[in-house]
Coordinates of C-alpha atoms and ligand atoms in Angstrom, one line a residue:
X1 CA 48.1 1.3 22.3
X2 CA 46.8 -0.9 25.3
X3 CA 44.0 -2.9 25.9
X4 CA 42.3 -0.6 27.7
X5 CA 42.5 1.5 24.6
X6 CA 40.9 -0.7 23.1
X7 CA 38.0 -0.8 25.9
X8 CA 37.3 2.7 25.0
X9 CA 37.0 2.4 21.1
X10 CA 34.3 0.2 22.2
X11 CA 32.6 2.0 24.9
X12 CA 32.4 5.0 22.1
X13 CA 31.1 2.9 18.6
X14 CA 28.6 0.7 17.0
X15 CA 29.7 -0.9 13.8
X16 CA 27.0 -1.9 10.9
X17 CA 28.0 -4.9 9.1
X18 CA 26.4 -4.3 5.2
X19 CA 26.5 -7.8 3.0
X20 CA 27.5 -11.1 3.1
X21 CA 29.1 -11.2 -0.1
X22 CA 32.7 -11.5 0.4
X23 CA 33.7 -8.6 -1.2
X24 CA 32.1 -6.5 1.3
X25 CA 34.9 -7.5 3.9
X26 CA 38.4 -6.0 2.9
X27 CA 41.5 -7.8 3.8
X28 CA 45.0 -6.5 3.7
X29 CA 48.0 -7.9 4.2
X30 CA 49.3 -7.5 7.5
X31 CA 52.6 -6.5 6.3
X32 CA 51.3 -3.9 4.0
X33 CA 49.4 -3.1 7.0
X34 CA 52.8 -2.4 9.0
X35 CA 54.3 -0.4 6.1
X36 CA 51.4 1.8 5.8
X37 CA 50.8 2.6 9.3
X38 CA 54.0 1.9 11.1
X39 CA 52.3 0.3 14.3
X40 CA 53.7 -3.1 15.7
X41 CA 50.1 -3.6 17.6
X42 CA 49.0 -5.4 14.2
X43 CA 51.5 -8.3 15.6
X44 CA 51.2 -7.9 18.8
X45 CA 47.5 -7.6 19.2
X46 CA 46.4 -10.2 16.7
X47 CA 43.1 -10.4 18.9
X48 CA 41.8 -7.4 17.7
X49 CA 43.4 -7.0 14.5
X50 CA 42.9 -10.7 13.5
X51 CA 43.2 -12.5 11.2
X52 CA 46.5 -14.4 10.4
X53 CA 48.5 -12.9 7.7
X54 CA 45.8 -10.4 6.9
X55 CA 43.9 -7.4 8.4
X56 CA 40.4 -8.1 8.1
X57 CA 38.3 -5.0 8.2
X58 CA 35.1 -6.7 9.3
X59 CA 36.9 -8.6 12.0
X60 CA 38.7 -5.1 13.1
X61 CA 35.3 -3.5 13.2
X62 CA 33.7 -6.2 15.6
X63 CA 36.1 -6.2 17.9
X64 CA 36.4 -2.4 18.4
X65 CA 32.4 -2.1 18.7
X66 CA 30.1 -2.4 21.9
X67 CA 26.6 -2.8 19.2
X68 CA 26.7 -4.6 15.5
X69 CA 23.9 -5.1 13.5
X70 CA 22.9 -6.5 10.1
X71 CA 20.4 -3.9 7.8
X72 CA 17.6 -6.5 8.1
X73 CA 15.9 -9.1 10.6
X74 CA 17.2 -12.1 7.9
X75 CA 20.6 -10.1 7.3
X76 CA 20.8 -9.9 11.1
X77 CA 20.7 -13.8 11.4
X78 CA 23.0 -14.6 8.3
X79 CA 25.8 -12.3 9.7
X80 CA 25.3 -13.7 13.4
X81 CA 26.3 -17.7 11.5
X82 CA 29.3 -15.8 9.5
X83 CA 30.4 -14.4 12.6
X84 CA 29.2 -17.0 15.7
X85 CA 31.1 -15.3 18.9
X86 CA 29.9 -12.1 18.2
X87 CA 26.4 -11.1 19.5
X88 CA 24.4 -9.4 16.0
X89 CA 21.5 -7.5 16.3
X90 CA 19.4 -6.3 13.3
X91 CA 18.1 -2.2 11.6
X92 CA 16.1 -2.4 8.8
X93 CA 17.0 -0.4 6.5
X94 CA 14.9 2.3 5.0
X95 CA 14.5 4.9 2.2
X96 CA 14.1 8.9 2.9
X97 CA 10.8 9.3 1.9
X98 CA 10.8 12.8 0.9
X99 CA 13.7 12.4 -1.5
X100 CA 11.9 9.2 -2.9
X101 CA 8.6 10.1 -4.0
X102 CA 7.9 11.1 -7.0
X103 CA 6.1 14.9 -8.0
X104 CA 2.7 13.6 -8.3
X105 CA 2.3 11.5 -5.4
X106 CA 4.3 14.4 -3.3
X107 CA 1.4 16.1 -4.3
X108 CA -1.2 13.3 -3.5
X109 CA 0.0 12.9 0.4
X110 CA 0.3 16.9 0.8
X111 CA -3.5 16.9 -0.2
X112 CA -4.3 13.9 2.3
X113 CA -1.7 13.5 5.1
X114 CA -0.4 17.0 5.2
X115 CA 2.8 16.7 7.1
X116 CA 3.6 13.2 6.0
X117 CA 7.0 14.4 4.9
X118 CA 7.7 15.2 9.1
X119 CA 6.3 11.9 10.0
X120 CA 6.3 9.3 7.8
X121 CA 4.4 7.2 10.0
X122 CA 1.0 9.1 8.9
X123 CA 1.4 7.6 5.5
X124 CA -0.4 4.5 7.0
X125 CA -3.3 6.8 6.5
X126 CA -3.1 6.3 2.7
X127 CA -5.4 3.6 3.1
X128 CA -7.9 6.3 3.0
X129 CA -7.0 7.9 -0.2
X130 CA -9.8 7.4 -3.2
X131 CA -8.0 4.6 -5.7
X132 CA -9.2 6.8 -8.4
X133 CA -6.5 9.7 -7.4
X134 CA -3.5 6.8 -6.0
X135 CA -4.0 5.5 -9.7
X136 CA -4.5 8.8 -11.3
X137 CA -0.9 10.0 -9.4
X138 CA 0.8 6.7 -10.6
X139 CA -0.2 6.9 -14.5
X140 CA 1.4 10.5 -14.2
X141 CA 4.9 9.3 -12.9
X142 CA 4.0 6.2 -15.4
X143 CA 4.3 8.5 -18.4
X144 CA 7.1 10.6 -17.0
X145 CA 9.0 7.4 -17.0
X146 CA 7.7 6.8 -20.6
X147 CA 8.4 10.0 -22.1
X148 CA 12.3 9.0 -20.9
X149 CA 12.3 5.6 -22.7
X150 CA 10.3 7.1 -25.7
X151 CA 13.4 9.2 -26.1
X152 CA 15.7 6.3 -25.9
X153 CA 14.0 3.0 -26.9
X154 CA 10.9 1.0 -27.9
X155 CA 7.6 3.5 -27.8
X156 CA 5.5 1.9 -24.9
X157 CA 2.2 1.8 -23.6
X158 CA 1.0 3.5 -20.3
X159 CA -2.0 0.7 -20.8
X160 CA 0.3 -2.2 -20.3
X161 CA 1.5 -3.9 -17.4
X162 CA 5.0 -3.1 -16.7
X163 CA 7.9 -4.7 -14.9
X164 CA 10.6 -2.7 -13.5
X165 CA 14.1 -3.8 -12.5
X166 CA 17.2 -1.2 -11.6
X167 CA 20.1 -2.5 -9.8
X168 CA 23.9 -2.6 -10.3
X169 CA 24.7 -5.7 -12.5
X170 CA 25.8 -7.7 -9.6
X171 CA 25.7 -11.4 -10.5
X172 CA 23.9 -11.9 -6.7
X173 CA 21.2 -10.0 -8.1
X174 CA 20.4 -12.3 -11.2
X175 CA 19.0 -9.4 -13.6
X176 CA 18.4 -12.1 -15.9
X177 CA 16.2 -14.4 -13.9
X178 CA 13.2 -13.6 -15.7
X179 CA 15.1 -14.4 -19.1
X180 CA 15.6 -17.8 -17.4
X181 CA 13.0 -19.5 -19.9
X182 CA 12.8 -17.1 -23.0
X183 CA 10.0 -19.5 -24.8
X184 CA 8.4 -19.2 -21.3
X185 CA 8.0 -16.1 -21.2
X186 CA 7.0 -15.1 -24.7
X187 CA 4.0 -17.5 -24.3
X188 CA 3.1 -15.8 -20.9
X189 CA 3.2 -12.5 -22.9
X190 CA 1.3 -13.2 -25.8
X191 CA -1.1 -14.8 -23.7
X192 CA -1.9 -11.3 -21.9
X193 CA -1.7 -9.1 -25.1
X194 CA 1.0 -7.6 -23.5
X195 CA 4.3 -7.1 -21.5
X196 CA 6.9 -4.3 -21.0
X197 CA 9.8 -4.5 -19.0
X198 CA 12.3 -1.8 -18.5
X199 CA 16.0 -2.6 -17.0
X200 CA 18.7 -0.3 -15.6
X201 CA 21.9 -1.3 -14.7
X202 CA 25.7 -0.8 -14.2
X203 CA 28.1 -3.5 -13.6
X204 CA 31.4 -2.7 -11.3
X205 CA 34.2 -2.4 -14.8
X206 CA 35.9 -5.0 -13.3
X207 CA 32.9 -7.2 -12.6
X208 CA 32.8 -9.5 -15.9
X209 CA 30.1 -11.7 -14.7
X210 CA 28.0 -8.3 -13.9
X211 CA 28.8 -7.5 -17.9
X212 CA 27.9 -11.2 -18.9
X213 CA 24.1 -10.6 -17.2
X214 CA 24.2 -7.5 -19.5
X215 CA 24.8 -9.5 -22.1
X216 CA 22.5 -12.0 -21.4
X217 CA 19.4 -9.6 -21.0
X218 CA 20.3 -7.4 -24.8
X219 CA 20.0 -11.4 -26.1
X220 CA 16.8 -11.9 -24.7
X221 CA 15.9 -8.0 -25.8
X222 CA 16.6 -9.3 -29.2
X223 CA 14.7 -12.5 -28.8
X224 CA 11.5 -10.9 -27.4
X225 CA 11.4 -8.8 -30.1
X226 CA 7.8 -7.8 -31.6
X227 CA 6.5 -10.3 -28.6
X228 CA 7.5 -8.5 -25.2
X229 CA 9.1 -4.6 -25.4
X230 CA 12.5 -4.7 -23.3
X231 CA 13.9 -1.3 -22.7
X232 CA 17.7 -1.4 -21.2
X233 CA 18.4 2.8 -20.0
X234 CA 21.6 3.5 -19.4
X235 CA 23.5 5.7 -16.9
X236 CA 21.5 4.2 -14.0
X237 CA 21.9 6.9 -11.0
X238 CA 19.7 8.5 -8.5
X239 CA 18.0 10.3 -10.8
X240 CA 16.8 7.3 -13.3
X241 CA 16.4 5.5 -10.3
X242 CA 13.9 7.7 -8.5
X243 CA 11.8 7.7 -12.5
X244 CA 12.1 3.8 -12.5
X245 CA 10.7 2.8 -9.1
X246 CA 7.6 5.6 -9.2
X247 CA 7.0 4.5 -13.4
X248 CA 6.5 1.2 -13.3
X249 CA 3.2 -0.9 -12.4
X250 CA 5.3 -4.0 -10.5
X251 CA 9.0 -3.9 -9.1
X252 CA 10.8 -7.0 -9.6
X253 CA 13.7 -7.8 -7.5
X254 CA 15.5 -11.8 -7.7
X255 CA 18.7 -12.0 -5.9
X256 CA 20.3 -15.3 -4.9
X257 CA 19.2 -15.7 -1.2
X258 CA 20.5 -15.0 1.6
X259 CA 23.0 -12.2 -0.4
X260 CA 20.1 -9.6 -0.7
X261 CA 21.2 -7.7 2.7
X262 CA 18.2 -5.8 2.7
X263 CA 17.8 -4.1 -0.7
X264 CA 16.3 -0.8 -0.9
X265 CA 14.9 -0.1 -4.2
X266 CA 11.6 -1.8 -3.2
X267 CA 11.3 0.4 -0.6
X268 CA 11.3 3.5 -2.9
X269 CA 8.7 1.4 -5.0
X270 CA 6.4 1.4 -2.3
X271 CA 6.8 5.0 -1.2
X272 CA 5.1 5.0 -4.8
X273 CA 2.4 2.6 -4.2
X274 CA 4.2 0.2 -6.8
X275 CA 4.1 -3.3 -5.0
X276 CA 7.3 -5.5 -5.3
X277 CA 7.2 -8.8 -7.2
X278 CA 10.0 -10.2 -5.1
X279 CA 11.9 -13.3 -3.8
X280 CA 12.1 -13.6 -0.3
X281 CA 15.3 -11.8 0.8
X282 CA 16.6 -8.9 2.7
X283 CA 13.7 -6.6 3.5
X284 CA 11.0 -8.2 1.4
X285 CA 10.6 -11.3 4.0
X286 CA 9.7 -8.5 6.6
X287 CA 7.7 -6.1 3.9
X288 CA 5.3 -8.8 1.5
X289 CA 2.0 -9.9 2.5
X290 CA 1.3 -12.4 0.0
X291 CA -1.5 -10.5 -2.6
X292 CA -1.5 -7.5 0.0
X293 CA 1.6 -5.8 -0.7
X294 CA 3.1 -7.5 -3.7
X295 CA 4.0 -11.0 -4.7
X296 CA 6.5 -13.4 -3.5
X297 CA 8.9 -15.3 -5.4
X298 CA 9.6 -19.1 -4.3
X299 CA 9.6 -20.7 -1.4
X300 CA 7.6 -18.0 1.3
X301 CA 10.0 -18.8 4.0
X302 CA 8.8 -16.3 6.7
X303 CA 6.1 -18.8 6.9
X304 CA 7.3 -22.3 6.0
X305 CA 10.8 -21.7 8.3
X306 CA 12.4 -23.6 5.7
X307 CA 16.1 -22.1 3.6
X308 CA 14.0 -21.9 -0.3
X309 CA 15.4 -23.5 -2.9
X310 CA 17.0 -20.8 -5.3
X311 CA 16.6 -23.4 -8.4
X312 CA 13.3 -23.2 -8.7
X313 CA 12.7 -19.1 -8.5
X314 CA 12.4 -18.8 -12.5
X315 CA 9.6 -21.1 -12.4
X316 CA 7.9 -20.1 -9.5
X317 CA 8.4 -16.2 -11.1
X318 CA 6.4 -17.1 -14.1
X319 CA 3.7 -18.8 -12.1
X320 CA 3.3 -16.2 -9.8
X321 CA 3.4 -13.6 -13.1
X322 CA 0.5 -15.5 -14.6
X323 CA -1.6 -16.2 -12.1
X324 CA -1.1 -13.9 -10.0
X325 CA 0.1 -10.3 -11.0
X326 CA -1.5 -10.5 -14.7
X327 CA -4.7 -11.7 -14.2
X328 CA -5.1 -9.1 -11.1
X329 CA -3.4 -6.2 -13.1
X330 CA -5.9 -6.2 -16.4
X331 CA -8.8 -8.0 -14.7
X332 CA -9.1 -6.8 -11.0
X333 CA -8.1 -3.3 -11.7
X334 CA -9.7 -2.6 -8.0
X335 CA -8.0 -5.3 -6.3
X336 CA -5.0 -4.1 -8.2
X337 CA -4.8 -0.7 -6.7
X338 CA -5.4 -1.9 -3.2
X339 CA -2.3 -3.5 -3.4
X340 CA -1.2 -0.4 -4.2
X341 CA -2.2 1.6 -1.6
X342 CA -1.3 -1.0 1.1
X343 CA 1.9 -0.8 -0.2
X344 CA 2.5 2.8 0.6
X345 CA 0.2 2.5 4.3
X346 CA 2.3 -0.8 5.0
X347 CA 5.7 -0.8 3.7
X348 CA 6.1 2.9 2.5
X349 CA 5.1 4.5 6.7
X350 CA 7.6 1.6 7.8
X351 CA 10.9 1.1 5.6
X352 CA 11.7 4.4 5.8
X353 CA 14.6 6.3 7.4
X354 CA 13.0 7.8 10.1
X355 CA 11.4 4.5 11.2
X356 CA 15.1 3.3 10.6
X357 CA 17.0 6.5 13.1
X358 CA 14.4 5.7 15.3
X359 CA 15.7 2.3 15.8
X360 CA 19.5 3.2 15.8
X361 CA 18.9 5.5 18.7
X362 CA 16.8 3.2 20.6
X363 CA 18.8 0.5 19.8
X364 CA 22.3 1.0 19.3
X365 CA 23.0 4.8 20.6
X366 CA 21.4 5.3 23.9
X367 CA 22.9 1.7 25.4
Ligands
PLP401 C1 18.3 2.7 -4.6 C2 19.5 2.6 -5.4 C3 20.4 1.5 -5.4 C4 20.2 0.4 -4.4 O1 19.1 -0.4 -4.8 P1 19.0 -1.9 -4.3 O2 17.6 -2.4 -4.5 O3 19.4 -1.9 -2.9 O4 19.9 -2.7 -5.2 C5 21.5 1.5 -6.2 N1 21.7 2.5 -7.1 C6 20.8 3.6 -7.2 C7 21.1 4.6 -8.3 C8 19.7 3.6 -6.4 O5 18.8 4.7 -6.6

């Protein structure tokens, strides 16, 4: 292999860079390298190959690429620091919207923006849809979710607000941020009447910190007990997942900034009109409008420019919960829904994978 080789790897592929946790970059030992492939360019072309002792995959795939982009605008800026040499553009991420909306608001957008499935673009038009039917549509997929749970778990209530959260048991995530303060949060509940929250969740087997945030959410299952319903499902997959994101009334989502590339989950949520209580990482800093479109969760940093200070999230969760979300969820029912449907016309016609092609092919194919 020869340089100029090399020149037309890159004239031919764009590489997408995923995470900035480390174990999204794969390193292999040079030698092992050798043994596998039997090609001496590993040593003799440590420029491309890079680095040191070790094959780095990432590196590999940056220098072989004439485009590289990070799956969000923030993701996009974190990867161009962890790589500073390398010019790193940024794709949203998005969600197929077909594949992610559940039966009865399928049915919803073929009444009001036939061909939405085409072009998702036309959801912005859901602005238009009666709140009665958006709500109707949503306490539908609310008890499909139920009737799952009531199978498995506590019996709960399609009259009580309820928090959804569904993700692998990644410690990045922190599943158990809202178990941060457990006396907190019981007082918060019995304040409102009532709370349900229903978790989902694999860790990696090998991930023992991903089993230990398992852990720590059955505890606080157990503590909440006859105060705050806590369902945990098992066997998250596609199927649970699609259940979870059009059941619940508010998607939570509290990863450690800046790890949350994009995230995508919220996305599905609101396809679904259900609005995403959220700390600001990944996609959310492009998709919240404070009140509009959900909640944020510490420090709004899309407007203050500042980095957020992750220490104070749990806090600023249960303020946000109280003031914000409950009060507008049992008393500003109205409000409540609005939220919903801007959800769908804002976030839902936008983070989606057409949007998301369209961008690749303007972006990173045709140049
Ligand atoms: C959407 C989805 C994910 C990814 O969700 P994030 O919010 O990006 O963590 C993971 N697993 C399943 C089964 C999903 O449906």
């Amino acid at each position: 292999m020869t340089y100029d080789d090399v020149e037309q790897v890159r004239r031919k592929c764009v590489f997408t860079t995923h995470t900035p946790v480390a174990a999204g970059h794969d390193e292999f030992p040079v030698d092992l390298v050798m043994r596998v492939l039997g090609r001496l360019e590993i040593y003799h072309m440590k420029d491309v190959f890079c680095c040191g002792d070790n094959l780095n995959l990432t590196y590999l795939a940056l220098n072989l690429t004439h485009y590289v982009n990070g799956v969000a605008k923030r993701h996009g800026e974190i990867s161009q620091q962890m790589f500073a040499g390398y010019s790193i553009d940024a794709i949203t991420n998005g969600v197929h919207a077909a594949t992610w909306t559940a039966k009865p608001f399928q049915e919803l957008y073929d009444r009001y923006i036939p061909g939405w499935r085409q072009d998702n673009f036309s959801l912005r038009y859901a602005l238009s849809i009666p709140g009665k039917e958006v709500w109707e549509a949503h306490i539908e997929a609310k008890r499909r979710l139920f009737q799952h749970v009531g199978e498995r778990g506590p019996g709960m209530d399609v009259n009580v607000l309820t928090l959804g959260f569904a993700r692998r048991a990644a410690p990045y995530k922190r599943g158990d941020l809202l178990f941060a303060d457990l006396e907190r949060l019981k007082s918060i509940g019995s304040k409102v009447g009532e709370l349900q929250i229903i978790y989902a969740g694999k860790a990696h087997p090998r991930d023992l910190e991903g089993k230990e945030v398992i852990k720590r959410i059955f505890h606080a299952k157990e503590f909440l007990k006859g105060s705050i319903k806590v369902a945990y499902l098992e066997n998250y997959d596609m199927e649970l997942g699609r259940m979870m994101t059009s059941g619940v009334d508010v998607w939570l989502n509290t990863p450690q900034p800046p790890l949350e590339a994009s995230g995508t989950s919220g996305m599905k949520a609101a396809l679904n009109g259900v609005p995403s209580l959220s700390v600001m990482d990944g996609w959310w800093i492009e998709g919240c409008i404070e009140g509009t479109t959900g909640w944020c969760v510490g420090e709004n940093i899309r407007l203050t420019r500042g980095s957020g200070d992750p220490s104070k999230d749990a806090s600023s969760l249960y303020e946000k919960l109280e003031d914000a979300v409950i009060p507008m969820f049992y008393s500003d029912r109205t409000r409540f829904i609005d939220v919903m449907l801007h959800s769908i016309a804002i976030n839902g016609s936008f983070f989606n994978t057409q949007r998301m092609v369209l961008q690749y092919v303007l972006k990173a194919y045709f140049i």
